[in-house]
Structure formats: structure tokens, C-alpha cells
Coordinates of C-alpha atoms and ligand atoms in Angstrom, one line a residue:
X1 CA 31.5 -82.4 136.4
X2 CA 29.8 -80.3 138.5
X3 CA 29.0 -76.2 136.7
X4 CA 30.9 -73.6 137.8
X5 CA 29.0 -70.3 137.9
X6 CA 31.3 -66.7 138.1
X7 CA 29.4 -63.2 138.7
X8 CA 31.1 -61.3 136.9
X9 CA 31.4 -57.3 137.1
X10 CA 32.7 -54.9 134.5
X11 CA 33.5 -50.9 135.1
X12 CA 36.6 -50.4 133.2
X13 CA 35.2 -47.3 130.8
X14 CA 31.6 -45.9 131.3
X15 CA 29.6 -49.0 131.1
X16 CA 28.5 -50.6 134.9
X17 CA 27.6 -54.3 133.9
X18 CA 27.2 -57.4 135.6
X19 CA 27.2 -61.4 134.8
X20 CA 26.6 -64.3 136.0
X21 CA 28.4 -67.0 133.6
X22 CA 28.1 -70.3 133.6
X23 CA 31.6 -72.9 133.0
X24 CA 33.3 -69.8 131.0
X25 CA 30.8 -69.9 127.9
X26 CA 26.8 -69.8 128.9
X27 CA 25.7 -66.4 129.9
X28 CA 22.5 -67.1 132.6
X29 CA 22.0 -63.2 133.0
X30 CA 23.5 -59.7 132.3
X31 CA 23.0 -56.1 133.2
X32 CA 24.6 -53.3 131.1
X33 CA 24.1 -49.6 132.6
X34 CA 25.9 -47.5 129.8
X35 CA 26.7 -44.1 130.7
X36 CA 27.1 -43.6 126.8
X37 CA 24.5 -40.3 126.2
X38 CA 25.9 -38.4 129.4
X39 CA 29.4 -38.6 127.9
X40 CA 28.4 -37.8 123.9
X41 CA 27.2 -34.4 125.5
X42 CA 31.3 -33.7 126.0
X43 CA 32.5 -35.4 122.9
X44 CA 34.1 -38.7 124.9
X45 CA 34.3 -39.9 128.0
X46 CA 35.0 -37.6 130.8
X47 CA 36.8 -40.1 134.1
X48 CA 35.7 -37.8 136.8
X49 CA 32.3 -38.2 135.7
X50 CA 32.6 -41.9 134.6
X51 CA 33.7 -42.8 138.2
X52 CA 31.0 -40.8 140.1
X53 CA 28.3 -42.4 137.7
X54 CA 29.4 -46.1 138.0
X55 CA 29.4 -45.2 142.2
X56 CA 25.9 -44.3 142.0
X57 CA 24.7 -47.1 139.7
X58 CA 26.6 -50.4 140.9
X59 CA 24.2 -51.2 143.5
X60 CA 21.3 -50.6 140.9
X61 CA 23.0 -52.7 138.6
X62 CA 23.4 -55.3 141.1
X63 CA 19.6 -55.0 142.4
X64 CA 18.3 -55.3 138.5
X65 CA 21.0 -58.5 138.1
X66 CA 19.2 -60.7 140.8
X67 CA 15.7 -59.6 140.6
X68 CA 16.1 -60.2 136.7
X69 CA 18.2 -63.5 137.3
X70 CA 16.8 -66.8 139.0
X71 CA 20.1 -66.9 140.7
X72 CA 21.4 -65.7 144.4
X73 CA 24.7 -65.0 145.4
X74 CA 25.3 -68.3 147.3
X75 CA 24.8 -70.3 144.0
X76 CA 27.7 -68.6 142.8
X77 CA 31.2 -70.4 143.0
X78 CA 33.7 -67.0 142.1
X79 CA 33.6 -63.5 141.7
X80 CA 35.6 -61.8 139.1
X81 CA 36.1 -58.2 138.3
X82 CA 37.9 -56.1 135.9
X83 CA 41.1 -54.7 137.6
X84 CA 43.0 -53.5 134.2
X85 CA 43.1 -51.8 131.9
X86 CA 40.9 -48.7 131.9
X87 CA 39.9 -45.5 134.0
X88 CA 41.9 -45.4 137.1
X89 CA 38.5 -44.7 139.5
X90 CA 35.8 -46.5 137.1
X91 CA 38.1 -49.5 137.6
X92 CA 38.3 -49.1 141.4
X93 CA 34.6 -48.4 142.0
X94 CA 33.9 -52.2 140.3
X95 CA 37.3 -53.8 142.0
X96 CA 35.6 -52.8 146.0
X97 CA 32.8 -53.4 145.2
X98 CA 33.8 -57.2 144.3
X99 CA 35.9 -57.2 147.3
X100 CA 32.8 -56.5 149.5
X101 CA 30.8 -59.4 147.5
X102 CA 33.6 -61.7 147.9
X103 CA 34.4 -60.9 151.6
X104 CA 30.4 -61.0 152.5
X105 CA 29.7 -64.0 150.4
X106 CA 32.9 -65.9 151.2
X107 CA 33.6 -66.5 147.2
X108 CA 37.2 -66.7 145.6
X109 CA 37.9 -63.5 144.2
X110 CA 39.0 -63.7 140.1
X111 CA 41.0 -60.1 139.0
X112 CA 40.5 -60.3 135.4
X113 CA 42.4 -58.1 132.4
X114 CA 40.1 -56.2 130.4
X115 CA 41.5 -57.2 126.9
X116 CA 41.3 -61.1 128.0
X117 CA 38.0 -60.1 128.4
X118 CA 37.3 -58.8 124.6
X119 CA 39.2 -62.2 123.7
X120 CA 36.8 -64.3 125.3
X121 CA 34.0 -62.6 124.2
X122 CA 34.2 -65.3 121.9
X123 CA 33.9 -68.1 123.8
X124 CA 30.5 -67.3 125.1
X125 CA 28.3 -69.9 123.4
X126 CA 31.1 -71.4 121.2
X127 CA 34.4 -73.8 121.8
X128 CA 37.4 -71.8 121.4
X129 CA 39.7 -74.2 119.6
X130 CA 44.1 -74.0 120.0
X131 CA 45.8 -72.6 118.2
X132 CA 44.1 -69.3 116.9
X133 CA 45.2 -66.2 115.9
X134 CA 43.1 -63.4 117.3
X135 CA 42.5 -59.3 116.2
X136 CA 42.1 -57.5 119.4
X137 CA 40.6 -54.0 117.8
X138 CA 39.2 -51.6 120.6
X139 CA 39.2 -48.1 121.7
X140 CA 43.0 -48.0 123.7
X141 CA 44.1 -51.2 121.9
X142 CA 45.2 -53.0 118.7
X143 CA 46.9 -56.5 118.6
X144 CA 47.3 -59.3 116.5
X145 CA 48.3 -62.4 119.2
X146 CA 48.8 -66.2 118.9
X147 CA 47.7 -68.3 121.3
X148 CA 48.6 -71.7 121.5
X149 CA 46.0 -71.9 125.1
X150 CA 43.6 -70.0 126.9
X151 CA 46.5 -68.0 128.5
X152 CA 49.1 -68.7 126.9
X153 CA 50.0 -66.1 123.8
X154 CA 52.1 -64.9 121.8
X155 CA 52.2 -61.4 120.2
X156 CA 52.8 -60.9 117.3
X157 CA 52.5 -57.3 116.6
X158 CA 50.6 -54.2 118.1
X159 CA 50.0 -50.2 117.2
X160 CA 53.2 -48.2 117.1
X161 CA 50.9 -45.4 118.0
X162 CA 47.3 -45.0 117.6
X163 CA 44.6 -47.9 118.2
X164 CA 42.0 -48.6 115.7
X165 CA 39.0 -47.6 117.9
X166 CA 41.0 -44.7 119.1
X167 CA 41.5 -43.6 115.4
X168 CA 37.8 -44.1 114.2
X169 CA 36.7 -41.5 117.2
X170 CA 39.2 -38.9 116.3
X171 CA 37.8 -38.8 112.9
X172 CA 34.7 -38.8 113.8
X173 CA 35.3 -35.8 115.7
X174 CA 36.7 -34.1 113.1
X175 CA 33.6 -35.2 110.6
X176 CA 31.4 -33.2 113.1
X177 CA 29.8 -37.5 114.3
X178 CA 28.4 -38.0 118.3
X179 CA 30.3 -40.3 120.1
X180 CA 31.2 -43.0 120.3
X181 CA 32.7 -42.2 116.9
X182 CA 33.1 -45.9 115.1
X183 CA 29.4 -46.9 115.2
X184 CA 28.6 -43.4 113.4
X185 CA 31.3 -43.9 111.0
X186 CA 30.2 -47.2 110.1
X187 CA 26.9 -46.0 109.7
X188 CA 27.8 -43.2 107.6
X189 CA 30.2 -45.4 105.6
X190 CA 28.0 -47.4 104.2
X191 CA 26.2 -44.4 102.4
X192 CA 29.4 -43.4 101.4
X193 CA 31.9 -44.2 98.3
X194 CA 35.7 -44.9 98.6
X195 CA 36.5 -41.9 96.7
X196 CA 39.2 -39.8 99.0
X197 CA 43.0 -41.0 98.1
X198 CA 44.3 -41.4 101.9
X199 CA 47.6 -42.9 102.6
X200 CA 48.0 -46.6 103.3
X201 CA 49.4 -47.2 107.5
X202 CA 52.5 -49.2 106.8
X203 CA 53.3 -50.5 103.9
X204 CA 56.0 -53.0 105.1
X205 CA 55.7 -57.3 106.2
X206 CA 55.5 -56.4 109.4
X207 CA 52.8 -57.4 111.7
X208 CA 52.9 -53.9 113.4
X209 CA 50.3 -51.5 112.9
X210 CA 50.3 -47.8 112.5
X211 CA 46.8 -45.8 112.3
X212 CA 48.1 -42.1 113.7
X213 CA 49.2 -41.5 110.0
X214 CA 45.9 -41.9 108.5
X215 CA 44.1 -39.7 110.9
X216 CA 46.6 -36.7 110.1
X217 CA 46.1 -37.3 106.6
X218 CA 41.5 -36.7 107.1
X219 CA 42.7 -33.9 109.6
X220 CA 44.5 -32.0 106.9
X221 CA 42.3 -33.2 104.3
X222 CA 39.1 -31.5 106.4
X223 CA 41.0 -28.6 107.4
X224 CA 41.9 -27.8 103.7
X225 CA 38.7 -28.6 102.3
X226 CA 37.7 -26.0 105.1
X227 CA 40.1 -23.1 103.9
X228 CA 39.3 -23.6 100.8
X229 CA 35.8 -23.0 101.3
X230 CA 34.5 -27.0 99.6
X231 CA 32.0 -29.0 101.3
X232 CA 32.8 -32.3 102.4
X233 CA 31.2 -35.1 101.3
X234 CA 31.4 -36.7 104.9
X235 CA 29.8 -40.1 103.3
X236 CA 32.7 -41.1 100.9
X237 CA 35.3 -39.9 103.7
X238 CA 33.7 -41.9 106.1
X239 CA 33.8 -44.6 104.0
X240 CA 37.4 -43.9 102.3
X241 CA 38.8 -44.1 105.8
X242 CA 37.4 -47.1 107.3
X243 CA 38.1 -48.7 103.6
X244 CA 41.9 -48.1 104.5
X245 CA 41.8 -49.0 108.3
X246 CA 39.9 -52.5 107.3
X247 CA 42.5 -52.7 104.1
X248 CA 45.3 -52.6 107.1
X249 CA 44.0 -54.8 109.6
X250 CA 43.0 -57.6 106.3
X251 CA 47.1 -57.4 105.4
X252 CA 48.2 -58.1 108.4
X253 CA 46.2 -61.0 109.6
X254 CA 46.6 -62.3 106.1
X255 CA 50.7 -62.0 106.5
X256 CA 49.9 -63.9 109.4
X257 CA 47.5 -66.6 108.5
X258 CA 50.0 -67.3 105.7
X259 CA 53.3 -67.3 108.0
X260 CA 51.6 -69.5 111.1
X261 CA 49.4 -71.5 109.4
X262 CA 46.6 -71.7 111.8
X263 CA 43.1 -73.0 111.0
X264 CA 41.3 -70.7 113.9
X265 CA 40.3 -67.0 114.1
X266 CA 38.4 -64.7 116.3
X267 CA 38.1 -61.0 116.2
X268 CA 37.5 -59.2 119.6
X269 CA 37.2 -55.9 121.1
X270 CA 34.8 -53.1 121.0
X271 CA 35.9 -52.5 116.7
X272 CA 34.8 -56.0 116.0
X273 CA 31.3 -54.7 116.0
X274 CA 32.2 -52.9 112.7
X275 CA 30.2 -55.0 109.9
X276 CA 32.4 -54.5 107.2
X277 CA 35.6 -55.7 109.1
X278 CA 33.5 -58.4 110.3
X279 CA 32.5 -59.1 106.4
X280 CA 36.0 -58.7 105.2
X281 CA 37.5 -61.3 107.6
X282 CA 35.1 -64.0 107.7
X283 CA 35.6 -63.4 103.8
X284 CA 39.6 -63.6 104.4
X285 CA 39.4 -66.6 106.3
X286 CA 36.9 -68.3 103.7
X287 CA 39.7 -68.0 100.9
X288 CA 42.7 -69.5 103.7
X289 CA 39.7 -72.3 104.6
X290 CA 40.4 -70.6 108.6
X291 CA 37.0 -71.1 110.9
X292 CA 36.0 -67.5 111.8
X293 CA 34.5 -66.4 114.9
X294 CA 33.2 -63.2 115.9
X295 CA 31.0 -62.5 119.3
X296 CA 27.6 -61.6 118.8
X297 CA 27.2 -57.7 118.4
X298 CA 26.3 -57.1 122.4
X299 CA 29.1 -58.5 123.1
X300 CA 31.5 -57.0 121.1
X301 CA 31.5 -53.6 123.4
X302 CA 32.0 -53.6 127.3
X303 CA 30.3 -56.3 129.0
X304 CA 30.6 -58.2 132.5
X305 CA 29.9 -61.2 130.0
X306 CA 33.2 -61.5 128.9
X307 CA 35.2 -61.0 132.2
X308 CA 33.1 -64.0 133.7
X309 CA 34.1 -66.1 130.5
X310 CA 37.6 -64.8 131.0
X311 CA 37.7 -66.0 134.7
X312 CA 36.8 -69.3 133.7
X313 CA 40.2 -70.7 133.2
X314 CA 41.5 -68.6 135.9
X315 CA 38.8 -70.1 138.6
X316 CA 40.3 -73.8 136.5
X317 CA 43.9 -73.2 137.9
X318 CA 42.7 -71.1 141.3
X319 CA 44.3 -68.2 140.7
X320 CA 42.7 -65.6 143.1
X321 CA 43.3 -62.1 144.5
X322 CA 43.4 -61.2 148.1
X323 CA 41.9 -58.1 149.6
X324 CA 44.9 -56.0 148.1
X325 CA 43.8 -56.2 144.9
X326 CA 44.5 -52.8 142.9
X327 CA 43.3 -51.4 139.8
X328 CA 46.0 -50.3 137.1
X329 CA 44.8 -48.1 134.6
X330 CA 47.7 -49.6 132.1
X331 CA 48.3 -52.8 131.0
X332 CA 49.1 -54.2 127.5
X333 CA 48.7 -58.0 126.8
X334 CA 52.5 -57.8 127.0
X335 CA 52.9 -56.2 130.3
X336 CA 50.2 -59.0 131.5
X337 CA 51.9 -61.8 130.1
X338 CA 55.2 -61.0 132.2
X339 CA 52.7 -60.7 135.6
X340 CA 51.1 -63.9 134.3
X341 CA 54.8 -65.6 134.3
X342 CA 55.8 -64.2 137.7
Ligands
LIG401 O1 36.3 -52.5 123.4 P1 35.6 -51.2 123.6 O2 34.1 -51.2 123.9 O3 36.3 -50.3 124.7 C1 37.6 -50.5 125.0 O4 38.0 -51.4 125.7 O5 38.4 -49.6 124.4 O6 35.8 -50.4 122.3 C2 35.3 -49.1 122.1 C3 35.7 -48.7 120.7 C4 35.4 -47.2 120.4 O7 36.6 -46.6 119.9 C5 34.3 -47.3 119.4 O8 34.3 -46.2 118.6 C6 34.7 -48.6 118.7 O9 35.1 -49.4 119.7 N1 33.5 -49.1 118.0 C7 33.5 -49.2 116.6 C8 32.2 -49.8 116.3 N2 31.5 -50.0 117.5 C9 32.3 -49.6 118.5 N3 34.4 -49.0 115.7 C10 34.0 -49.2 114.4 N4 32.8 -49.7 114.0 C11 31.9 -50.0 114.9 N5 30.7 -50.5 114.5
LIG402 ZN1 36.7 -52.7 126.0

């Protein structure tokens, strides 16, 4: 069969990046241009500035790609581009410019979900085997989905408010960390002791999670501390929380490994780069005799990687985008599902 090759291009959140991917699971070249050290000077990403930046840097990025890369733009068989979810403008900025590549190039044009992305993250330089239950942890979502193919899913339960990501950079805020907050409360954490009594999410059999609980609880718990005039020991808080966000996530997927019975897992979005969740599962899955798969750490964050592994299937069954393509800022895997139907 002959290889299909996808250039792929992510701008969903402040990272410009840019793939070319080879049959949905060989990566032949990648560019990431992280705006990451602009935004930690405002405490989080700022969109106005996010889109400006990715409009100045996609044609650099796209410059770097093929002088770094073997590969020209007519060996390419698709092009596929993040259209949702994210920043209304970053989002836009990557969706023209594949428009122009596709129109110029005469190449099928692939719109590709951002979250399908983090899910097959894990395909790149592994066979993703049906059916697997897969943790989709990043900064706007949390999910725990089914899926029986590589579209086809079921979900099983998602944040009632807060997701993980989201959580871990609120904290960190309040702990006085840079941004992005979960890498630097990882870090911290593992100088740290569980010591701080913080309130478990949900304690129910449910496979809904709930994380805006738990940040209230370190809120008031710094704020008092605070008034009181005691020094926190940001270590063993650190590590206290993040002890009770894994402790969720671990009971839910177990609830679920035990109720579906399925022998595959795979942890995605940008959270999956957290070593002790990555520890505790693999660990998890050991004891249910589950294979575990996790991307490698640079692609566990935003990545054009992923969205050309994501296209793959989608390039399989010809589903393309005209020129109208839009971006839309929000789009749960639900939401998606029900476009994917219609
Ligand atoms: O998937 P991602 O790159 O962007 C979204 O699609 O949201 O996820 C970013 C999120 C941020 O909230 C960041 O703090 C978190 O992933 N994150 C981590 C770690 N690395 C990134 N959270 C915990 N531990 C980490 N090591
Ligand atoms: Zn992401």
C-alpha cells in the first residue's frame, strides 16, 4: 500500500507547530514555536497576544519545517489543521493558513479536533488496539471515553466543572508557581510530603469528575494560613494536591476498567505529562493485567504531531473541508461526536 504523508499544523493555544506524518503513526519532521515565556510574564495565556504571535511566526515555522525536513510540499498527500477547540483567533490564524497550502498545493484539506489530537498522541510510533478506554487530562478538558474504533466513542464521564489541567494552574497561582502551573507543581511535588488533609472530588461510582472543590479547599487553606500569619510549606501542598487529583483520576478509571473490562489504555492530553499519574496508571493497569500506553513526554503537550496522526483515519474515509472551514473555539468530544454523526 502505497504511504500516505499529512502536514499537519497546530495553533489551537500558544504553541505554532507543524508535522509532517507519515500513515497516522511515524513522525518524519516537527516544528514547535512555543510562545510559553511571553505568556508566564502575565500569569497565563493572554488570546490577543497568542493570535498576533502565531501571525508573525507561522511562516517561520513553515520555513524551519522544510529546510529541516527532506520533504516538499508536493510529496505531501493531505493537509490537516486544528479547527477546534481552543482560542478563537490562534485557531483561525493556523485554519487560513492551511487553506492557502491546500488551495496552492491542490491537497485535500483534513479539519481536525484538538482533543482527537491529544488521543492520538498515542498512536505515533505504536498500534492503537480496539477497544481502549482512554484519560483525556488537559488544560480545558477532562474525560474518561470508550472507544470501540478510531472514531467511534463512547463517553463515559467528564468534569462537572473544572478540568484537571485547569485546576493544577489555578493552584499554582495561588502557590506563588510561573506558568504553565502543572509542570511546576509536579516539580515541586516531588520535594514535597502528602501532609495537608484536602477533601476528596466526589466520592460517589460515578465516572464524573469534579476538581473545582479541591481548588477552593488550597484557596482557603492559603488564604488562612495567610491571616494567620503561618508559612506555607508550598512542597507538601504541592504534593498533597496532586496526591488527591491523581487519587481521583486512579478511582475512576479503575471503576471503569473493572465495569468494561477492556485490556487497552492510553492517557492523553497535555496532564499526561505528569510522572506520577503516568506511574500510578501504568501501575493500575499492571494489577488489571491492562497494556498501558502513554505518548512520549513531547508529545504529551500541543503538537502538529498529533493532528497529523489524528487526520490519518479521516484522510482513510475522505472526509475533507471546503474553503468554508471555520474555527470554533468550543467543542467537547460530545458535541463532536453529534457533528461526526451528521
Ligand atoms: O493539552 P495541553 O497542552 O493544552 C490543552 O489542550 O489544554 O494541556 C495543558 C495543560 C496545562 O494546564 C498544564 O499545566 C498541564 O497541561 N500540564 C501538566 C504537566 N505538564 C503540563 N499538569 C501536570 N503535570 C505536568 N507535568
Ligand atoms: Zn492541548
Amino acid at each position: 500500500m502505497k504511504d500516505t504523508i499529512i502536514f499537519a499544523i497546530e495553533t489551537s493555544c500558544d504553541e505554532t507547530s507543524m508535522a509532517f506524518v507519515k500513515n497516522g503513526n511515524e513522525v518524519l519532521g516537527m516544528t514547535v514555536l512555543s510562545q510559553m515565556d511571553t505568556h508566564a510574564n502575565f500569569g497565563g495565556v493572554v488570546p490577543e497576544i497568542a493570535s498576533r504571535m502565531h501571525t508573525e511566526n507561522i511562516t517561520m515555522v513553515f520555513e524551519d519545517i522544510l529546510t529541516q525536513s527532506d520533504l516538499k510540499m508536493t510529496d505531501v498527500d493531505a493537509i490537516a489543521v486544528t479547527y477546534a477547540p481552543g482560542l478563537l483567533g490562534s485557531l483561525l490564524v493556523g485554519v487560513e493558513f492551511a487553506k492557502v497550502l491546500s488551495l496552492v498545493y491542490n491537497k485535500p484539506l483534513i479539519a481536525v479536533n484538538h482533543t482527537m489530537g491529544h488521543i492520538f498522541a498515542n498512536q505515533i510510533n505504536n498500534e492503537l488496539k480496539y477497544p481502549l478506554l482512554s484519560l483525556i487530562v488537559s488544560g480545558g478538558h477532562t474525560d474518561l471515553v470508550l472507544m470501540k474504533g478510531s472514531y467511534d466513542i463512547e463517553i463515559l464521564g467528564s468534569t462537572i466543572d473544572d478540568a484537571a489541567g485547569e485546576v493544577y494552574d489555578k493552584v499554582a497561582r495561588v502557590l506563588g508557581l510561573p506558568y504553565p502551573g502543572g509542570p511546576n507543581i509536579d516539580k515541586l511535588a516531588k520535594e514535597g510530603a502528602n501532609t495537608y488533609s484536602l477533601p476528596t472530588p466526589m466520592k460517589d461510582n460515578t465516572y464524573q469528575f469534579s476538581f473545582s472543590g479541591l481548588k477552593s479547599a488550597v484557596i482557603n487553606l492559603v488564604h488562612n494560613e495567610e491571616q494567620r500569619g503561618n508559612k506555607i510549606r508550598k512542597n507538601d501542598l504541592a504534593c498533597s494536591f496532586q496526591e488527591a487529583v491523581i487519587d481521583e483520576l486512579k478511582r475512576k478509571v479503575e471503576l471503569a476498567l473493572k465495569n468494561t473490562g477492556v485490556k487497552e489504555m492510553i492517557l492523553a492530553g497535555g496532564v499526561s505529562a505528569n510522572v506520577k499519574l503516568r506511574e500510578t496508571l501504568k501501575d493500575l493497569c499492571e494489577e488489571y493485567q491492562v497494556n498501558f500506553h502513554v505518548p512520549s513526554f513531547k508529545y504529551c503537550t500541543d503538537n502538529a504531531a498529533m493532528i497529523g496522526a489524528a487526520a490519518y483515519s479521516l484522510y482513510q474515509k475522505k472526509i475533507f473541508s471546503g474553503f468554508d472551514l471555520t474555527a470554533e473555539s468550543s467543542m467537547d468530544i460530545k458535541k463532536y461526536m453529534e457533528q461526526m454523526k451528521n
